[in-house]
């Protein structure tokens, strides 16, 4: 009897010691945890090392991967923040999640970090983006570290070989598309899967048609009809794209299955990483083909934010100040395009001609085709409505009339 | 006095022993239910930071939304077809596993493999296997039929794929539970039936099925409830698409609550789901009692 009791007590003591040790270790971990997308982990680590962040500030940093897909990431953060905790002290946030978190009052105001002089480094276009996508009720909840627009990539070699010009309008896309499409290659493709991909392309085309997708107006109708026609009537766009994300489309492009595509700037790095495939003569970047109204392409951004449940807010502010300072921003942009934006300090320091991304950003900017991203105060749900109905139409489940009717009803319910 | 003290002591011990369990049950089950019902009458949105009483508005607006009606329709189809197929196939597999053959123990263990794979992993694996360009299953179908089938893009095929994946995953568990029931049926009954000239189908119909009826109904009831809460398989395989063709109520609640922060509407939809569960459970319990009595 005593033996059993003794064993029980020993087990209890061991468990208690283990529990206390685990807690001590947890509390001892005084490092600032920075959550970034998987693709940005190494660039961020390298940047911190090369800029001697820890030496200069005395702050140890752990850079870790946060879920890349907005729905997954939002779910993770919601349960964590509502429980009074956070897995990250600093987060690299995309537009979708930033809007959700700021409206929920979960992000720290970053305005006190910056003085007025700091903003002189920002172009008017960037300041407009900051006001729309990064401020809520006057407070700065996120500070962008990049300024990403979407580019129109095409296979220079194939177009030259077939004696074709880069399409300049939607009509020309159809004509050139018919010439380019073969059994092995489609003329165009894009990531049209639900979950933050389809909504981008639909918004991009709706803007070119002169509208905002969240209005569910004639411009959205025109954009959807255009995609539908490319897929089913002219067969120049693969229907399999309806289940693809951007990575899969990039993969198709570098495997010679697609001749042209709209894509985010990370493709610049991606294509250059395909050493056996890539050459300067192979891929070109053109201005977007003009839609019924314009040839605009909108910008999106990623930026730093601090959850208000972090217990290292001061250190987190120091980190953000360091990463966005006028002194460090150009160095970071030179290290990796993930930190590239048209801030004056960056454009002055960086060799625009040498950087493919910077030169194309300048080309797009000079042509005046860069526009603001269509905004909705309830961006995540509004985007899901657009995606869900667009997907239903593009997979032939409902008609265009139903898309518009249901969309307007759902948006009205959302706004009520 | 002594008796009263003794009684009091008994009650005290009872309260100490039962109290934590009751508290736990209350906090994890009853409180969330009441809280959900309460929130369903409010415009409660984390993003808008509002908490405003709106009566039945959440309920009526949900019913005016054609997408939600479609979602409810698919949920019922998903549950009904999945449960029936799982029980029927589970019974077939259980009968096969109940026969005597070499390596029976290994086969019984192998049978459980699909069930032990985490649901979300199964979902993602099959998403790749059914991929229109690179999928293994798509390739097999192409080699056999010469047709390029887009399993996850055609809404009918996406629904079918989802249901079949769900059946593939859950049937082994059904089979094992049904097998336990089969093993409790006395062998003499089958021997007597054989002497009376009954063939295997007659033996199955007149002995196996009645003797397993209470297990089938119990399993069916639990299975229905599990299927109602089944969202990870959808998250992994289709994310509710194309369109909203494979969205079930539970997945929509997850979207409304955890992605769009619209807790009022999410709560109202949860209450609808609760009602559906209550109706189905009542019918199933009635059937359970009936079959238990018969058997």
XYZ file of C-alpha atoms in Angstrom:
711
model
C 0.000 0.000 0.000
C 2.810 2.367 1.017
C 4.745 1.482 -2.094
C 1.816 2.409 -4.348
C 1.257 5.605 -2.429
C 4.951 6.409 -2.649
C 5.030 5.805 -6.399
C 1.994 8.010 -6.811
C 3.601 10.840 -4.835
C 6.874 10.558 -6.760
C 4.982 10.697 -10.058
C 3.098 13.750 -8.841
C 6.295 15.530 -7.824
C 7.988 14.720 -11.155
C 4.985 16.007 -13.066
C 4.930 19.198 -11.007
C 8.639 19.789 -11.650
C 8.161 19.212 -15.369
C 5.235 21.623 -15.473
C 7.131 24.331 -13.662
C 10.204 23.809 -15.907
C 8.123 24.094 -19.058
C 6.593 27.308 -17.777
C 9.978 28.681 -16.780
C 11.344 27.893 -20.231
C 8.343 29.586 -21.817
C 8.729 32.707 -19.744
C 12.485 32.669 -20.228
C 12.003 32.828 -23.992
C 12.251 36.562 -24.208
C 12.698 36.705 -27.937
C 10.561 38.831 -30.167
C 8.549 36.516 -32.408
C 8.046 37.819 -35.929
C 5.517 35.958 -38.091
C 5.999 36.216 -41.849
C 4.848 34.186 -44.865
C 6.989 31.108 -45.615
C 8.602 32.805 -48.624
C 9.758 35.753 -46.490
C 11.347 33.857 -43.603
C 14.854 33.603 -45.047
C 14.934 37.141 -46.537
C 13.823 38.575 -43.190
C 16.381 36.551 -41.225
C 19.145 37.571 -43.618
C 18.128 41.207 -43.462
C 18.230 41.213 -39.672
C 21.631 39.562 -39.664
C 23.166 41.845 -42.267
C 21.796 44.974 -40.621
C 22.979 43.748 -37.187
C 19.596 44.273 -35.629
C 20.291 42.399 -32.402
C 23.658 44.077 -31.877
C 22.176 47.497 -32.374
C 19.006 47.052 -30.320
C 19.782 44.211 -27.905
C 16.581 42.487 -29.012
C 16.701 38.799 -29.944
C 14.338 37.880 -32.769
C 12.790 34.611 -33.896
C 11.456 34.796 -37.427
C 8.773 32.180 -37.948
C 6.297 31.138 -40.624
C 2.695 32.247 -40.323
C -0.034 30.527 -42.388
C 0.052 31.899 -45.926
C -3.628 31.633 -46.774
C -5.699 34.489 -45.299
C -8.635 32.303 -44.124
C -6.297 29.934 -42.286
C -4.264 32.772 -40.782
C -7.338 34.751 -39.707
C -8.742 31.661 -37.959
C -5.452 31.095 -36.125
C -5.196 34.682 -34.950
C -8.858 35.005 -33.991
C -8.831 32.191 -31.477
C -5.476 33.298 -30.160
C -6.270 36.990 -29.724
C -9.699 36.318 -28.224
C -7.883 34.152 -25.690
C -5.710 37.149 -24.785
C -2.607 35.758 -26.478
C -0.746 35.913 -29.752
C 1.673 33.560 -31.474
C 3.571 36.543 -32.945
C 4.695 39.884 -31.505
C 5.074 41.368 -34.967
C 3.112 40.147 -37.980
C 3.665 40.654 -41.661
C 0.076 41.307 -42.704
C -1.620 41.255 -46.094
C -4.540 43.535 -46.962
C -7.300 41.013 -46.163
C -6.229 40.209 -42.647
C -5.182 43.791 -41.907
C -8.715 45.055 -42.550
C -10.276 42.348 -40.369
C -7.905 42.862 -37.448
C -7.945 46.648 -37.519
C -11.757 46.834 -37.494
C -11.767 44.416 -34.579
C -9.449 46.702 -32.623
C -6.698 44.113 -32.337
C -3.736 46.116 -33.653
C -1.522 48.650 -31.923
C -1.451 52.248 -33.218
C 1.910 52.745 -34.933
C 1.653 56.524 -35.437
C 3.750 57.363 -32.341
C 6.724 55.621 -33.978
C 6.938 58.094 -36.839
C 7.375 61.840 -37.056
C 6.003 63.948 -39.912
C 9.345 63.992 -41.727
C 9.179 60.248 -42.153
C 6.181 60.570 -44.471
C 8.078 62.903 -46.833
C 9.778 59.741 -48.052
C 6.480 58.385 -49.377
C 5.001 59.119 -52.810
C 1.453 60.527 -53.055
C 0.203 57.199 -54.468
C 1.667 55.321 -51.530
C 0.224 57.783 -49.044
C -3.209 57.260 -50.584
C -2.763 53.516 -50.134
C -1.641 54.039 -46.535
C -4.755 56.079 -45.780
C -7.173 53.586 -47.336
C -5.658 50.275 -46.365
C -3.538 51.045 -43.303
C -5.454 53.566 -41.248
C -8.663 53.162 -39.348
C -10.301 55.924 -37.329
C -7.156 58.000 -37.789
C -4.765 55.395 -36.382
C -2.003 53.714 -38.342
C -2.478 49.994 -37.726
C -0.001 48.667 -40.312
C 3.052 50.094 -42.036
C 3.622 48.714 -45.542
C 7.092 47.450 -46.427
C 6.293 46.789 -50.067
C 4.048 48.035 -52.814
C 3.099 45.259 -55.138
C 1.345 45.747 -58.376
C 0.379 43.029 -60.809
C 2.335 42.602 -64.006
C 1.449 41.205 -67.392
C 4.062 38.566 -68.200
C 4.396 37.071 -71.661
C 6.652 34.623 -73.472
C 8.784 36.886 -75.600
C 10.355 33.989 -77.516
C 7.068 32.349 -78.468
C 5.394 35.561 -79.598
C 8.425 36.432 -81.693
C 8.534 32.966 -83.185
C 4.889 33.233 -84.244
C 5.258 36.825 -85.375
C 2.674 38.081 -82.885
C 2.481 41.352 -80.997
C 1.698 41.598 -77.299
C -2.098 42.148 -76.993
C -3.026 45.716 -76.161
C -6.711 45.202 -75.434
C -9.194 42.531 -74.390
C -10.196 42.089 -78.047
C -6.583 41.530 -79.016
C -6.214 39.045 -76.169
C -8.827 36.891 -77.875
C -7.226 37.241 -81.320
C -3.674 36.626 -80.141
C -4.932 33.922 -77.798
C -6.414 31.939 -80.663
C -3.073 32.031 -82.469
C -1.097 31.037 -79.431
C -3.191 28.221 -78.034
C -2.047 24.756 -79.025
C -2.527 21.240 -77.632
C 0.422 21.794 -75.306
C -0.026 25.437 -74.391
C -2.788 27.818 -73.437
C -2.507 31.484 -74.322
C -3.499 32.769 -70.858
C -3.965 31.561 -67.348
C -4.464 32.850 -63.823
C -5.108 31.444 -60.371
C -8.892 31.166 -60.196
C -9.290 28.982 -57.112
C -11.414 30.261 -54.262
C -9.623 31.481 -51.148
C -8.141 34.795 -52.242
C -7.076 33.974 -55.814
C -10.152 34.243 -58.026
C -11.178 37.491 -56.361
C -7.918 39.138 -57.448
C -8.374 38.423 -61.150
C -12.060 39.334 -61.087
C -11.260 42.630 -59.328
C -8.427 43.347 -61.782
C -10.662 42.877 -64.828
C -13.647 44.659 -63.253
C -11.431 47.681 -62.652
C -10.357 47.581 -66.279
C -14.040 47.556 -67.171
C -14.414 50.700 -65.079
C -16.081 49.378 -61.950
C -15.724 47.958 -58.480
C -16.502 44.244 -58.066
C -18.276 44.840 -54.752
C -20.980 46.855 -56.544
C -22.088 43.827 -58.555
C -22.700 46.151 -61.477
C -22.405 45.832 -65.265
C -18.599 46.059 -65.074
C -18.380 42.879 -63.013
C -20.772 41.239 -65.455
C -18.486 42.248 -68.322
C -15.378 40.945 -66.555
C -16.942 37.581 -65.717
C -18.322 37.171 -69.226
C -14.836 37.849 -70.574
C -13.255 35.126 -68.422
C -16.086 32.712 -69.254
C -15.679 33.336 -72.977
C -11.915 32.844 -72.813
C -12.445 29.490 -71.084
C -15.437 28.022 -72.868
C -16.037 29.876 -76.138
C -12.509 30.529 -77.357
C -10.784 27.868 -75.251
C -7.671 29.996 -74.831
C -7.692 29.811 -71.015
C -7.616 26.435 -69.187
C -10.704 25.528 -67.183
C -8.368 23.701 -64.797
C -7.237 27.158 -63.649
C -10.526 27.328 -61.734
C -8.884 25.161 -59.115
C -5.391 26.651 -59.189
C -3.543 29.047 -56.966
C -0.814 31.439 -58.100
C 2.010 28.980 -57.441
C 0.445 26.412 -59.741
C 0.022 28.979 -62.495
C 3.643 30.078 -62.121
C 4.601 26.443 -62.401
C 2.567 26.131 -65.610
C 4.296 29.207 -67.013
C 7.828 27.944 -66.424
C 6.847 24.536 -67.775
C 5.771 26.043 -71.106
C 2.092 25.333 -70.612
C 1.019 28.980 -70.582
C 2.169 31.867 -72.780
C 0.826 34.892 -70.885
C -0.421 35.676 -67.423
C -1.123 38.384 -64.889
C 0.954 37.802 -61.803
C 2.237 39.365 -58.598
C 5.889 40.501 -58.569
C 7.172 37.483 -56.684
C 7.225 35.799 -60.080
C 10.326 37.849 -60.917
C 12.285 35.939 -58.284
C 10.504 32.672 -59.049
C 11.398 32.674 -62.748
C 15.015 33.567 -62.099
C 15.253 30.647 -59.693
C 14.450 28.294 -62.615
C 18.030 28.410 -63.828
C 17.663 25.735 -66.514
C 14.652 27.444 -67.997
C 15.057 31.166 -67.512
C 16.772 33.614 -69.805
C 16.305 37.352 -70.387
C 15.028 36.687 -73.920
C 12.313 34.391 -72.723
C 10.020 36.481 -70.554
C 8.792 39.986 -71.156
C 6.643 42.323 -69.118
C 4.091 44.460 -70.927
C 1.458 46.924 -69.785
C -1.865 45.219 -69.088
C -4.161 44.892 -72.117
C -6.792 47.619 -72.023
C -10.283 46.687 -70.910
C -13.446 48.559 -71.910
C -12.414 51.469 -69.669
C -8.729 51.319 -68.762
C -5.606 49.189 -68.564
C -5.236 49.672 -64.840
C -3.668 47.228 -62.445
C -4.110 47.656 -58.718
C -1.568 47.559 -55.938
C -1.600 45.498 -52.830
C 0.844 45.556 -49.989
C 2.205 43.653 -47.041
C 3.176 45.454 -43.915
C 4.203 45.180 -40.295
C 1.667 45.249 -37.479
C 1.614 44.516 -33.749
C -1.223 42.559 -32.105
C -2.340 44.355 -28.942
C -2.169 41.077 -27.020
C 1.614 40.965 -27.433
C 3.552 41.437 -24.189
C 6.536 42.899 -26.058
C 4.940 45.909 -27.677
C 7.908 48.237 -27.092
C 10.391 45.792 -28.599
C 7.983 45.190 -31.476
C 7.823 48.937 -32.137
C 11.608 49.101 -32.162
C 11.685 46.277 -34.708
C 9.183 48.006 -36.992
C 10.902 51.356 -36.696
C 14.188 49.698 -37.621
C 12.759 47.852 -40.630
C 10.987 50.855 -42.083
C 13.430 53.659 -41.326
C 14.606 55.918 -44.140
C 18.103 54.621 -43.466
C 17.328 50.890 -43.633
C 14.481 50.700 -46.168
C 16.788 51.085 -49.228
C 19.211 48.476 -47.867
C 16.374 46.031 -47.363
C 15.005 46.694 -50.847
C 18.411 45.983 -52.304
C 18.616 42.703 -50.402
C 15.238 41.409 -51.516
C 12.337 42.575 -53.671
C 9.989 41.626 -50.816
C 10.946 44.983 -49.296
C 10.727 47.007 -52.495
C 8.471 50.037 -52.773
C 8.675 53.341 -54.639
C 9.629 55.298 -51.488
C 11.943 58.158 -52.452
C 14.826 56.830 -50.373
C 14.576 53.459 -52.087
C 14.275 54.807 -55.611
C 17.267 57.082 -55.027
C 19.485 54.315 -53.732
C 18.489 51.395 -55.879
C 19.733 50.960 -59.443
C 16.409 50.899 -61.252
C 17.870 49.714 -64.538
C 19.525 46.723 -62.918
C 16.488 45.545 -61.005
C 13.855 43.949 -63.231
C 11.158 44.573 -60.672
C 12.119 48.174 -59.977
C 12.402 49.011 -63.675
C 8.996 47.511 -64.408
C 7.462 49.237 -61.414
C 8.801 52.493 -62.810
C 7.480 51.626 -66.279
C 3.992 50.947 -64.910
C 4.140 54.026 -62.728
C 5.225 56.271 -65.627
C 2.419 54.858 -67.792
C -0.079 55.773 -65.069
C -1.689 52.325 -64.978
C -1.258 51.698 -61.238
C -4.454 52.178 -59.276
C -5.757 51.577 -55.769
C -7.135 48.209 -54.866
C -10.961 48.058 -54.764
C -11.792 48.590 -51.129
C -14.595 47.375 -48.906
C -14.707 47.926 -45.130
C -15.648 44.286 -44.696
C -13.132 43.172 -47.267
C -12.819 39.493 -46.346
C -16.531 38.680 -46.476
C -17.187 40.922 -49.469
C -14.351 39.202 -51.353
C -15.751 35.809 -50.430
C -19.142 36.793 -51.829
C -17.528 37.905 -55.098
C -15.432 34.746 -55.287
C -18.207 32.329 -54.435
C -20.657 33.701 -56.976
C -17.994 34.175 -59.651
C -16.830 30.607 -59.131
C -20.417 29.334 -59.399
C -20.863 31.198 -62.704
C -17.505 30.163 -64.144
C -18.270 26.513 -63.367
C -21.658 26.879 -65.061
C -23.801 26.478 -61.965
C -25.638 29.796 -62.153
C -26.256 32.476 -64.772
C -24.754 35.960 -64.911
C -28.139 37.416 -63.964
C -28.172 35.251 -60.842
C -24.635 36.360 -59.966
C -25.654 40.002 -60.088
C -28.980 39.504 -58.313
C -27.624 37.315 -55.511
C -24.506 39.436 -55.179
C -26.458 42.649 -54.735
C -28.704 40.976 -52.152
C -25.763 39.607 -50.194
C -23.852 42.875 -50.297
C -26.954 44.707 -49.093
C -27.326 42.250 -46.211
C -23.650 42.794 -45.414
C -24.011 46.539 -45.333
C -27.159 46.449 -43.192
C -28.877 14.020 14.801
C -26.314 11.382 13.979
C -28.396 10.196 10.996
C -28.791 13.765 9.752
C -25.054 14.329 9.974
C -24.386 11.100 8.120
C -26.864 12.097 5.405
C -25.319 15.540 5.133
C -21.896 13.983 4.794
C -23.184 11.730 2.027
C -24.696 14.664 0.173
C -21.494 16.638 0.625
C -19.371 13.831 -0.799
C -21.880 13.430 -3.609
C -21.684 17.159 -4.371
C -17.886 17.173 -4.263
C -17.653 14.185 -6.577
C -20.360 15.170 -9.023
C -19.939 18.951 -8.847
C -16.829 19.256 -11.043
C -18.388 17.060 -13.732
C -21.603 19.107 -13.684
C -19.648 22.359 -13.809
C -17.518 21.094 -16.661
C -20.582 19.964 -18.588
C -22.298 23.272 -17.952
C -19.355 25.375 -19.051
C -18.508 23.357 -22.135
C -21.965 22.420 -23.302
C -24.908 24.278 -21.839
C -23.318 27.706 -21.599
C -22.171 27.750 -25.254
C -25.631 26.644 -26.385
C -27.417 29.374 -24.433
C -24.825 31.936 -25.431
C -25.251 30.991 -29.108
C -29.031 31.309 -28.870
C -28.614 34.693 -27.155
C -26.166 35.996 -29.776
C -28.426 34.892 -32.618
C -30.817 37.733 -31.739
C -28.079 40.352 -32.031
C -26.128 42.097 -34.727
C -22.868 41.008 -33.140
C -19.938 41.627 -35.421
C -16.365 41.810 -34.187
C -15.315 43.913 -37.157
C -17.990 46.512 -36.698
C -17.678 46.320 -32.907
C -21.449 46.313 -32.579
C -23.792 44.444 -30.298
C -27.319 45.493 -31.195
C -30.562 43.618 -30.588
C -32.261 42.861 -33.911
C -34.828 40.225 -32.973
C -35.291 37.561 -35.626
C -33.508 39.456 -38.402
C -30.567 37.053 -38.541
C -32.956 34.135 -38.934
C -35.082 35.723 -41.654
C -32.147 37.115 -43.622
C -30.552 33.653 -43.689
C -33.700 32.134 -45.142
C -33.879 34.874 -47.785
C -30.377 33.989 -48.958
C -30.565 31.489 -51.837
C -26.983 30.376 -51.182
C -27.911 29.334 -47.630
C -30.905 27.390 -48.933
C -28.581 25.585 -51.348
C -26.139 24.947 -48.502
C -28.879 23.432 -46.317
C -29.978 21.269 -49.262
C -26.468 19.959 -49.877
C -25.925 19.374 -46.145
C -28.964 17.100 -46.006
C -27.878 15.258 -49.161
C -24.284 14.946 -47.887
C -25.392 13.503 -44.552
C -28.066 11.182 -45.926
C -25.968 9.697 -48.722
C -22.818 9.472 -46.588
C -24.542 7.753 -43.663
C -26.458 5.272 -45.819
C -23.397 4.359 -47.882
C -21.186 4.064 -44.810
C -23.648 1.759 -43.073
C -24.289 -0.416 -46.119
C -20.623 -0.718 -47.060
C -19.692 -1.035 -43.386
C -22.044 -4.022 -43.102
C -20.547 -5.610 -46.235
C -17.003 -5.159 -44.929
C -18.001 -6.366 -41.442
C -19.448 -9.563 -42.932
C -16.304 -10.107 -44.967
C -14.120 -9.559 -41.905
C -16.310 -11.958 -39.943
C -15.555 -14.871 -42.259
C -12.623 -17.144 -41.488
C -9.533 -16.727 -43.657
C -5.773 -16.655 -43.243
C -4.440 -13.262 -42.197
C -7.793 -12.096 -40.868
C -6.252 -10.166 -37.986
C -3.923 -8.247 -40.292
C -6.749 -7.455 -42.698
C -8.883 -6.199 -39.827
C -6.064 -3.855 -38.795
C -5.385 -2.705 -42.353
C -9.084 -1.990 -42.764
C -8.804 0.764 -40.185
C -6.029 2.660 -41.994
C -8.220 5.200 -43.837
C -9.930 6.027 -40.556
C -6.736 6.707 -38.612
C -5.363 9.151 -41.180
C -6.161 12.690 -39.961
C -9.176 14.011 -41.858
C -7.466 17.178 -43.033
C -4.559 15.138 -44.404
C -6.954 12.879 -46.338
C -8.610 16.001 -47.739
C -5.360 17.525 -48.973
C -4.030 14.233 -50.356
C -7.188 13.643 -52.363
C -7.176 17.244 -53.543
C -3.879 16.449 -55.234
C -5.019 13.049 -56.441
C -8.059 14.629 -58.079
C -6.183 17.622 -59.481
C -7.254 18.276 -63.064
C -3.701 18.462 -64.446
C -1.482 16.323 -62.243
C -3.890 14.133 -60.244
C -3.248 10.413 -59.980
C -6.928 9.484 -60.113
C -7.535 11.941 -62.964
C -4.709 10.250 -64.842
C -6.140 6.765 -64.252
C -9.534 7.881 -65.498
C -7.913 9.427 -68.563
C -5.955 6.252 -69.332
C -9.063 4.102 -68.938
C -11.638 6.286 -70.664
C -9.667 8.785 -72.719
C -11.624 11.582 -71.022
C -10.167 14.494 -69.079
C -12.383 14.622 -66.025
C -12.272 17.694 -63.787
C -13.360 16.252 -60.483
C -13.074 19.373 -58.384
C -14.243 21.885 -60.991
C -17.497 20.263 -62.096
C -19.927 20.877 -59.227
C -21.641 17.485 -59.541
C -18.344 15.602 -59.572
C -16.961 17.727 -56.721
C -19.966 16.805 -54.592
C -19.629 13.149 -55.542
C -15.898 13.157 -54.808
C -16.462 14.722 -51.410
C -19.111 12.180 -50.447
C -17.032 9.240 -51.697
C -13.965 10.442 -49.810
C -16.063 10.776 -46.682
C -17.446 7.251 -47.178
C -13.965 5.839 -47.847
C -12.716 7.392 -44.646
C -15.534 6.411 -42.273
C -16.597 3.009 -43.559
C -13.767 1.117 -41.792
C -14.899 2.400 -38.410
C -18.506 1.450 -39.145
C -17.288 -1.987 -40.203
C -15.378 -2.570 -36.977
C -18.298 -1.593 -34.754
C -20.722 -3.680 -36.811
C -18.247 -6.564 -36.689
C -18.356 -6.451 -32.887
C -22.138 -6.761 -33.130
C -21.907 -9.671 -35.573
C -19.569 -11.552 -33.278
C -22.157 -11.494 -30.530
C -24.726 -13.377 -32.651
C -24.814 -17.044 -31.538
C -23.459 -19.391 -34.195
C -26.256 -21.864 -33.434
C -28.802 -19.579 -35.043
C -26.966 -19.790 -38.370
C -26.527 -23.558 -38.061
C -30.234 -24.045 -37.374
C -31.117 -21.838 -40.348
C -28.759 -23.832 -42.574
C -30.452 -27.078 -41.511
C -33.788 -25.450 -42.386
C -32.392 -24.782 -45.873
C -31.906 -21.013 -45.644
C -29.396 -19.588 -48.149
C -26.822 -16.906 -47.176
C -29.115 -14.059 -48.161
C -32.016 -15.432 -46.134
C -29.682 -15.936 -43.171
C -28.473 -12.359 -43.519
C -32.011 -10.986 -43.838
C -33.559 -13.008 -41.031
C -30.718 -13.339 -38.540
C -27.856 -10.901 -39.124
C -29.919 -7.830 -39.909
C -32.451 -8.071 -37.038
C -29.706 -8.945 -34.574
C -27.628 -5.950 -35.690
C -30.508 -3.496 -35.944
C -29.887 -1.746 -32.620
C -26.173 -1.388 -33.443
C -27.037 -0.036 -36.892
C -29.484 2.527 -35.508
C -27.101 3.628 -32.746
C -24.238 3.878 -35.192
C -26.452 5.685 -37.686
C -27.492 8.221 -35.062
C -23.922 8.962 -33.992
C -22.785 9.021 -37.572
C -25.413 11.599 -38.498
C -24.254 13.845 -35.681
C -20.593 13.403 -36.659
C -21.363 14.197 -40.274
C -23.220 17.354 -39.297
C -20.074 18.680 -37.651
C -17.796 17.488 -40.459
C -15.899 20.436 -41.907
C -12.234 19.462 -42.016
C -12.717 17.135 -44.957
C -14.314 20.016 -46.885
C -11.590 22.409 -45.826
C -8.981 19.997 -47.144
C -10.642 18.866 -50.354
C -12.810 21.604 -51.844
C -12.991 24.582 -49.461
C -16.717 24.567 -50.165
C -16.356 25.064 -53.918
C -16.730 25.308 -56.802
C -19.036 28.198 -55.969
C -20.707 27.023 -52.792
C -21.624 23.615 -54.188
C -19.823 21.594 -51.489
C -20.435 23.957 -48.591
C -22.284 22.404 -45.654
C -23.923 24.302 -42.804
C -21.069 23.676 -40.358
C -18.528 25.005 -42.870
C -20.638 28.108 -43.475
C -20.821 28.685 -39.705
C -17.029 28.454 -39.581
C -16.766 31.011 -42.398
C -19.322 33.380 -40.871
C -17.833 33.201 -37.394
C -14.105 32.621 -37.776
C -13.355 34.284 -41.105
C -15.938 37.014 -41.442
C -16.418 37.691 -37.707
C -20.193 37.897 -38.115
C -21.064 36.088 -34.909
C -24.731 37.053 -34.876
C -25.466 35.381 -38.196
C -23.143 32.487 -37.402
C -25.100 31.933 -34.171
C -28.464 32.033 -35.975
C -27.240 29.440 -38.473
C -25.942 27.353 -35.562
C -29.394 27.421 -34.015
C -30.881 26.176 -37.298
C -28.303 23.412 -37.237
C -29.178 22.626 -33.629
C -32.829 22.276 -34.631
C -31.931 19.964 -37.504
C -29.826 17.836 -35.140
C -32.665 17.773 -32.593
C -35.233 16.606 -35.171
C -32.927 13.955 -36.631
C -31.906 12.750 -33.172
C -35.535 12.456 -32.050
C -36.408 10.362 -35.095
C -33.312 8.228 -34.612
C -34.029 7.719 -30.899
C -37.573 6.679 -31.703
C -36.241 4.178 -34.233
C -33.617 3.004 -31.763
C -36.219 2.221 -29.106
C -38.419 0.536 -31.658
C -35.631 -1.659 -33.012
C -34.263 -2.396 -29.569
C -37.673 -3.628 -28.523
C -38.085 -5.703 -31.705
C -34.674 -7.297 -31.486
